[in-house]
mmCIF file of C-alpha atoms in Angstrom:
data_model
loop_
_atom_site.group_PDB
_atom_site.id
_atom_site.type_symbol
_atom_site.label_atom_id
_atom_site.label_comp_id
_atom_site.label_asym_id
_atom_site.label_seq_id
_atom_site.Cartn_x
_atom_site.Cartn_y
_atom_site.Cartn_z
ATOM 1 C CA MET A 6 57.103 97.928 81.828
ATOM 2 C CA LYS A 7 54.216 99.786 83.445
ATOM 3 C CA PHE A 8 50.717 98.363 83.372
ATOM 4 C CA PRO A 9 47.551 99.182 85.337
ATOM 5 C CA SER A 10 46.639 95.659 86.504
ATOM 6 C CA LEU A 11 46.997 91.993 85.615
ATOM 7 C CA ALA A 12 43.602 92.354 83.892
ATOM 8 C CA GLN A 13 44.955 95.023 81.530
ATOM 9 C CA THR A 14 48.558 94.229 80.664
ATOM 10 C CA HIS A 15 48.453 94.615 76.864
ATOM 11 C CA MET A 16 45.037 96.173 76.227
ATOM 12 C CA GLN A 17 44.824 99.215 78.509
ATOM 13 C CA GLY A 18 42.086 101.334 76.975
ATOM 14 C CA PRO A 19 38.945 102.586 78.741
ATOM 15 C CA ALA A 20 35.692 100.644 78.870
ATOM 16 C CA ASP A 21 33.750 103.668 77.668
ATOM 17 C CA VAL A 22 34.684 106.442 75.259
ATOM 18 C CA ASN A 23 35.982 109.285 77.415
ATOM 19 C CA GLY A 24 38.795 110.775 75.372
ATOM 20 C CA SER A 25 41.439 109.740 77.879
ATOM 21 C CA GLY A 26 42.665 106.437 76.497
ATOM 22 C CA LYS A 27 43.351 105.488 80.116
ATOM 23 C CA ALA A 28 42.934 102.063 81.665
ATOM 24 C CA LEU A 29 40.068 100.997 83.890
ATOM 25 C CA THR A 30 40.193 102.041 87.527
ATOM 26 C CA ASN A 31 40.206 99.442 90.286
ATOM 27 C CA LYS A 32 36.558 100.303 91.012
ATOM 28 C CA GLU A 33 35.659 99.646 87.353
ATOM 29 C CA LEU A 34 37.535 96.334 87.374
ATOM 30 C CA GLN A 35 35.694 95.192 90.476
ATOM 31 C CA ALA A 36 32.422 96.004 88.721
ATOM 32 C CA VAL A 37 33.592 93.897 85.753
ATOM 33 C CA LYS A 38 34.276 90.924 88.033
ATOM 34 C CA LYS A 39 30.858 91.322 89.638
ATOM 35 C CA GLU A 40 29.103 91.440 86.263
ATOM 36 C CA LEU A 41 31.064 88.433 84.994
ATOM 37 C CA LYS A 42 30.094 86.388 88.022
ATOM 38 C CA ALA A 43 26.441 87.412 87.638
ATOM 39 C CA ILE A 44 26.053 86.515 83.949
ATOM 40 C CA LYS A 45 27.824 83.193 84.464
ATOM 41 C CA ALA A 46 25.378 82.296 87.210
ATOM 42 C CA GLU A 47 22.279 83.576 85.418
ATOM 43 C CA HIS A 48 23.010 81.929 82.065
ATOM 44 C CA ASN A 49 25.034 78.910 83.240
ATOM 45 C CA LEU A 50 28.101 80.005 81.282
ATOM 46 C CA LYS A 51 31.742 79.010 81.588
ATOM 47 C CA GLU A 52 34.792 81.129 81.006
ATOM 48 C CA PRO A 53 37.332 79.963 78.407
ATOM 49 C CA THR A 54 39.989 77.530 79.582
ATOM 50 C CA ARG A 55 43.583 78.702 79.341
ATOM 51 C CA SER A 56 45.775 75.812 80.424
ATOM 52 C CA PHE A 57 49.168 75.848 82.148
ATOM 53 C CA MET A 58 48.558 79.008 84.173
ATOM 54 C CA ASP A 59 49.414 77.310 87.474
ATOM 55 C CA GLU A 60 52.757 75.765 86.513
ATOM 56 C CA PRO A 61 55.365 76.168 89.280
ATOM 57 C CA GLY A 62 58.464 78.164 88.389
ATOM 58 C CA THR A 63 56.839 80.073 85.508
ATOM 59 C CA LYS A 64 58.689 83.247 84.535
ATOM 60 C CA TRP A 65 55.841 85.727 84.156
ATOM 61 C CA ARG A 66 56.353 88.863 82.065
ATOM 62 C CA PHE A 67 54.300 91.002 84.470
ATOM 63 C CA GLY A 68 55.194 89.268 87.723
ATOM 64 C CA GLY A 69 52.242 86.891 87.896
ATOM 65 C CA PRO A 70 49.604 85.052 85.858
ATOM 66 C CA PRO A 71 47.217 87.324 83.936
ATOM 67 C CA ASP A 72 43.667 88.076 85.030
ATOM 68 C CA TYR A 73 41.312 87.465 82.080
ATOM 69 C CA SER A 74 38.137 88.664 83.818
ATOM 70 C CA LEU A 75 37.761 91.702 81.566
ATOM 71 C CA THR A 76 38.465 89.861 78.309
ATOM 72 C CA ASN A 77 36.227 86.967 79.329
ATOM 73 C CA LEU A 78 33.339 89.314 80.123
ATOM 74 C CA TYR A 79 33.508 90.915 76.663
ATOM 75 C CA TYR A 80 33.922 87.478 75.108
ATOM 76 C CA LEU A 81 30.798 86.086 76.769
ATOM 77 C CA LYS A 82 28.738 89.198 76.026
ATOM 78 C CA GLN A 83 29.837 89.823 72.453
ATOM 79 C CA ARG A 84 30.703 86.444 70.930
ATOM 80 C CA THR A 85 28.606 85.259 68.011
ATOM 81 C CA LYS A 86 29.027 81.512 68.573
ATOM 82 C CA GLU A 87 28.356 79.392 71.633
ATOM 83 C CA HIS A 88 30.036 76.046 71.037
ATOM 84 C CA PRO A 89 29.345 72.968 73.223
ATOM 85 C CA GLU A 90 32.046 72.347 75.814
ATOM 86 C CA ASP A 91 33.044 68.993 74.265
ATOM 87 C CA SER A 92 33.055 70.236 70.660
ATOM 88 C CA LEU A 93 36.113 70.429 68.415
ATOM 89 C CA GLU A 94 35.427 74.169 68.064
ATOM 90 C CA LYS A 95 35.761 74.665 71.821
ATOM 91 C CA ILE A 96 38.930 72.554 71.980
ATOM 92 C CA VAL A 97 40.522 74.595 69.185
ATOM 93 C CA GLU A 98 39.381 77.874 70.742
ATOM 94 C CA ASN A 99 40.851 77.018 74.133
ATOM 95 C CA LEU A 100 44.113 75.815 72.576
ATOM 96 C CA VAL A 101 44.570 79.100 70.709
ATOM 97 C CA LYS A 102 43.674 81.097 73.823
ATOM 98 C CA THR A 103 46.255 79.098 75.798
ATOM 99 C CA TRP A 104 48.881 79.775 73.128
ATOM 100 C CA GLU A 105 48.083 83.508 73.172
ATOM 101 C CA MET A 106 48.346 83.580 76.961
ATOM 102 C CA GLU A 107 51.715 81.818 76.962
ATOM 103 C CA ARG A 108 53.151 83.889 74.110
ATOM 104 C CA SER A 109 52.022 87.165 75.701
ATOM 105 C CA HIS A 110 52.781 86.424 79.342
ATOM 106 C CA LYS A 111 55.445 83.724 79.722
ATOM 107 C CA LEU A 112 58.912 85.189 79.200
ATOM 108 C CA ASP A 113 60.723 81.892 78.610
ATOM 109 C CA PHE A 114 59.551 80.319 75.339
ATOM 110 C CA LYS A 115 60.813 76.946 76.615
ATOM 111 C CA GLN A 116 57.993 77.071 79.190
ATOM 112 C CA HIS A 117 55.300 77.316 76.490
ATOM 113 C CA LYS A 118 53.450 74.010 76.651
ATOM 114 C CA SER A 119 50.811 74.730 74.006
ATOM 115 C CA VAL A 120 53.427 74.320 71.260
ATOM 116 C CA ASP A 121 55.767 71.593 70.065
ATOM 117 C CA GLN A 122 59.113 73.140 70.974
ATOM 118 C CA LYS A 123 61.026 71.585 68.070
ATOM 119 C CA GLN A 124 58.453 71.733 65.286
ATOM 120 C CA PHE A 125 56.554 74.953 65.923
ATOM 121 C CA LYS A 126 56.297 77.407 63.033
ATOM 122 C CA ILE A 127 53.853 80.259 62.454
ATOM 123 C CA SER A 128 53.159 82.666 59.587
ATOM 124 C CA ALA A 129 50.467 85.113 58.537
ATOM 125 C CA ASN A 130 49.241 85.987 55.049
ATOM 126 C CA GLY A 131 52.145 84.210 53.387
ATOM 127 C CA GLY A 132 54.762 86.169 55.324
ATOM 128 C CA LYS A 133 57.887 84.944 57.070
ATOM 129 C CA LYS A 134 57.665 81.647 58.948
ATOM 130 C CA TYR A 135 58.830 82.151 62.531
ATOM 131 C CA ASP A 136 60.004 79.341 64.773
ATOM 132 C CA ASN A 137 59.162 79.260 68.464
ATOM 133 C CA GLU A 138 62.157 81.270 69.684
ATOM 134 C CA ALA A 139 61.969 83.896 66.923
ATOM 135 C CA ALA A 140 58.210 84.348 67.329
ATOM 136 C CA ASN A 141 58.640 84.844 71.054
ATOM 137 C CA LYS A 142 61.384 87.422 70.513
ATOM 138 C CA VAL A 143 59.500 89.685 68.095
ATOM 139 C CA GLY A 144 56.011 89.207 69.602
ATOM 140 C CA ASN A 145 52.618 88.272 68.191
ATOM 141 C CA TYR A 146 51.940 91.611 66.506
ATOM 142 C CA ASN A 147 55.119 91.497 64.430
ATOM 143 C CA VAL A 148 54.397 87.904 63.436
ATOM 144 C CA LEU A 149 50.762 88.480 62.497
ATOM 145 C CA LEU A 150 51.455 91.790 60.723
ATOM 146 C CA ASP A 151 54.633 90.584 59.020
ATOM 147 C CA ALA A 152 53.196 90.750 55.484
ATOM 148 C CA CYS A 153 51.804 94.287 55.881
ATOM 149 C CA PRO A 154 53.362 97.083 53.783
ATOM 150 C CA ALA A 155 55.956 99.036 55.758
ATOM 151 C CA ASN A 156 53.874 102.218 55.596
ATOM 152 C CA LEU A 157 51.221 100.430 57.663
ATOM 153 C CA TRP A 158 53.456 98.275 59.869
ATOM 154 C CA ASP A 159 57.235 98.686 59.942
ATOM 155 C CA LYS A 160 58.232 95.343 61.421
ATOM 156 C CA ASP A 161 61.950 95.918 60.844
ATOM 157 C CA ASN A 162 61.937 98.873 63.220
ATOM 158 C CA THR A 163 59.324 97.664 65.689
ATOM 159 C CA THR A 164 60.454 95.760 68.785
ATOM 160 C CA TRP A 165 58.273 93.524 70.960
ATOM 161 C CA GLU A 166 57.781 96.414 73.376
ATOM 162 C CA LYS A 167 57.025 99.002 70.682
ATOM 163 C CA SER A 168 54.540 96.698 68.970
ATOM 164 C CA HIS A 169 52.503 96.329 72.142
ATOM 165 C CA ASP A 170 52.780 100.020 73.014
ATOM 166 C CA LYS A 171 51.127 100.915 69.687
ATOM 167 C CA PHE A 172 47.945 99.048 70.604
ATOM 168 C CA HIS A 173 47.769 99.231 74.386
ATOM 169 C CA SER A 174 45.534 102.322 74.603
ATOM 170 C CA ALA A 175 43.153 101.413 71.766
ATOM 171 C CA PHE A 176 40.943 98.793 73.425
ATOM 172 C CA ALA A 177 39.874 97.810 76.914
ATOM 173 C CA ALA A 178 39.982 94.183 75.751
ATOM 174 C CA PHE A 179 40.293 92.357 72.435
ATOM 175 C CA PRO A 180 38.521 88.952 72.570
ATOM 176 C CA TRP A 181 38.838 86.127 70.034
ATOM 177 C CA GLU A 182 36.492 83.331 69.033
ATOM 178 C CA VAL A 183 36.404 80.343 66.695
ATOM 179 C CA LEU A 184 33.560 80.542 64.195
ATOM 180 C CA GLU A 185 33.759 77.144 62.519
ATOM 181 C CA VAL A 186 36.128 74.176 62.351
ATOM 182 C CA TYR A 187 36.318 72.492 58.974
ATOM 183 C CA SER A 188 38.720 69.625 59.617
ATOM 184 C CA GLY A 189 39.978 67.750 62.639
ATOM 185 C CA PRO A 190 43.496 66.775 63.747
ATOM 186 C CA PRO A 191 46.207 66.459 62.697
ATOM 187 C CA LYS A 192 45.568 69.460 60.395
ATOM 188 C CA VAL A 193 42.814 71.669 61.734
ATOM 189 C CA GLY A 194 41.172 74.237 59.469
ATOM 190 C CA PHE A 195 39.111 76.943 61.161
ATOM 191 C CA SER A 196 37.594 80.388 60.726
ATOM 192 C CA TRP A 197 37.765 83.002 63.464
ATOM 193 C CA ARG A 198 36.750 86.465 64.631
ATOM 194 C CA HIS A 199 38.786 89.000 66.680
ATOM 195 C CA TRP A 200 37.101 92.180 67.941
ATOM 196 C CA GLY A 201 37.038 95.127 70.284
ATOM 197 C CA ASN A 202 35.298 98.466 70.753
ATOM 198 C CA PHE A 203 37.672 101.264 69.774
ATOM 199 C CA THR A 204 37.244 103.355 72.909
ATOM 200 C CA GLY A 205 40.816 104.617 73.189
ATOM 201 C CA THR A 206 43.457 105.915 70.792
ATOM 202 C CA TYR A 207 45.770 104.565 68.095
ATOM 203 C CA GLU A 208 48.538 106.764 66.677
ATOM 204 C CA GLU A 209 46.669 109.809 68.054
ATOM 205 C CA ASN A 210 43.437 108.826 66.289
ATOM 206 C CA LYS A 211 40.672 108.752 68.894
ATOM 207 C CA GLY A 212 38.079 106.009 68.714
ATOM 208 C CA LYS A 213 34.365 106.668 69.040
ATOM 209 C CA GLY A 214 33.482 103.285 70.499
ATOM 210 C CA GLU A 215 33.059 101.704 67.065
ATOM 211 C CA LEU A 216 33.326 97.926 66.846
ATOM 212 C CA ILE A 217 36.583 96.924 65.128
ATOM 213 C CA GLU A 218 36.374 93.359 63.818
ATOM 214 C CA MET A 219 38.815 91.042 62.095
ATOM 215 C CA PHE A 220 37.687 87.847 60.395
ATOM 216 C CA GLY A 221 39.997 85.206 59.046
ATOM 217 C CA PHE A 222 40.912 81.621 58.369
ATOM 218 C CA GLY A 223 43.668 79.468 59.790
ATOM 219 C CA THR A 224 45.224 76.035 59.659
ATOM 220 C CA ALA A 225 47.036 74.414 62.548
ATOM 221 C CA VAL A 226 48.923 71.124 62.448
ATOM 222 C CA VAL A 227 48.953 69.543 65.914
ATOM 223 C CA ASN A 228 50.793 66.548 67.352
ATOM 224 C CA ASP A 229 49.332 63.684 69.380
ATOM 225 C CA LYS A 230 49.477 65.891 72.504
ATOM 226 C CA LEU A 231 47.409 68.573 70.740
ATOM 227 C CA GLN A 232 50.396 70.913 70.726
ATOM 228 C CA LEU A 233 50.721 73.409 67.870
ATOM 229 C CA CYS A 234 53.310 72.437 65.242
ATOM 230 C CA ASP A 235 52.659 74.543 62.142
ATOM 231 C CA VAL A 236 50.223 77.455 62.106
ATOM 232 C CA GLU A 237 49.163 79.572 59.128
ATOM 233 C CA ILE A 238 46.821 82.536 59.564
ATOM 234 C CA PHE A 239 45.043 84.530 56.843
ATOM 235 C CA TYR A 240 43.099 87.784 57.281
ATOM 236 C CA ASN A 241 42.928 91.381 56.053
ATOM 237 C CA ALA A 242 45.593 93.001 58.209
ATOM 238 C CA GLU A 243 45.730 96.192 56.133
ATOM 239 C CA ASP A 244 42.083 97.080 56.746
ATOM 240 C CA PHE A 245 42.581 96.530 60.482
ATOM 241 C CA ILE A 246 45.336 99.152 60.633
ATOM 242 C CA LYS A 247 43.436 101.521 58.344
ATOM 243 C CA ASN A 248 40.350 101.270 60.587
ATOM 244 C CA LEU A 249 42.427 102.208 63.628
ATOM 245 C CA ARG A 250 44.056 105.105 61.803
ATOM 246 C CA GLY A 251 40.684 106.372 60.631
ATOM 247 C CA GLU A 252 41.688 105.897 56.988
ATOM 248 C CA LYS A 253 38.873 103.447 56.232
ATOM 249 C CA LYS A 254 35.377 103.386 57.681
ATOM 250 C CA VAL A 255 34.425 100.365 59.738
ATOM 251 C CA GLU A 256 31.158 99.917 57.839
ATOM 252 C CA LYS A 257 33.155 99.542 54.606
ATOM 253 C CA THR A 258 35.228 96.733 56.103
ATOM 254 C CA ASN A 259 34.411 93.001 56.288
ATOM 255 C CA VAL A 260 31.343 93.491 54.111
ATOM 256 C CA SER A 261 31.115 89.788 53.266
ATOM 257 C CA TRP A 262 31.987 88.665 56.808
ATOM 258 C CA ASN A 263 29.996 91.035 59.003
ATOM 259 C CA THR A 264 28.007 89.191 61.632
ATOM 260 C CA ASN A 265 26.100 92.150 63.096
ATOM 261 C CA ALA A 266 27.344 90.735 66.345
ATOM 262 C CA ALA A 267 24.880 90.607 69.197
ATOM 263 C CA CYS A 268 24.963 89.028 72.618
ATOM 264 C CA PRO A 269 24.070 85.317 72.235
ATOM 265 C CA PHE A 270 21.847 85.329 75.319
ATOM 266 C CA GLY A 271 19.894 88.498 74.637
ATOM 267 C CA MET A 272 21.740 91.050 76.778
#
């Protein structure tokens, strides 16, 4: 599988709208790292914690651990919440980010330490419940879009590779944040936001840099090691696909959720 860098393995779109849909150049990535370092120092910020990235013997999908500099920069600049480091919101956020990293980058599902290997189940919008092995085989997109109508997402004819290929040129990065946590362990209830600027292409529809946002709710049962056991996610998956296809205007989406997202430290 070809990819431009370990900073753009799945999301490979441009930072700015240029009509190419191509990934960032090495020069652009170095500028990203420089900007990330600068805003962290100026505003005393920390990058998200994704655990288990230094485990010996890990079978990495792209040959090595991912570089989240690009995603973390967009996350810090565009998030709408800044949770305290010791808060339940931050713990939940980092756990989900760790799970996403392992599911997307660790080939062997038995090496995923963010989940309970025997108990793990996940579903979206009342769709099929996938266990750990099945979820790893089909990939996150097929799991999270499982309940979509086939004319929007044909999961039965979409492999792990095809599912990621459909999105890889749409965004430069696609950050995720926890908005609120409503209940603590063992069953955690939380709301969330997923977003990215549509600078690339999706199914030949060219983005104009518009902000594509998803808002949703989730529950996650965890064990005493804070490993995920049973996850249920709810959100409007159909509008997400329609936005990317250009079939529904962004301003007509998430009307009751819209945060008018702005940088939390005034940038």
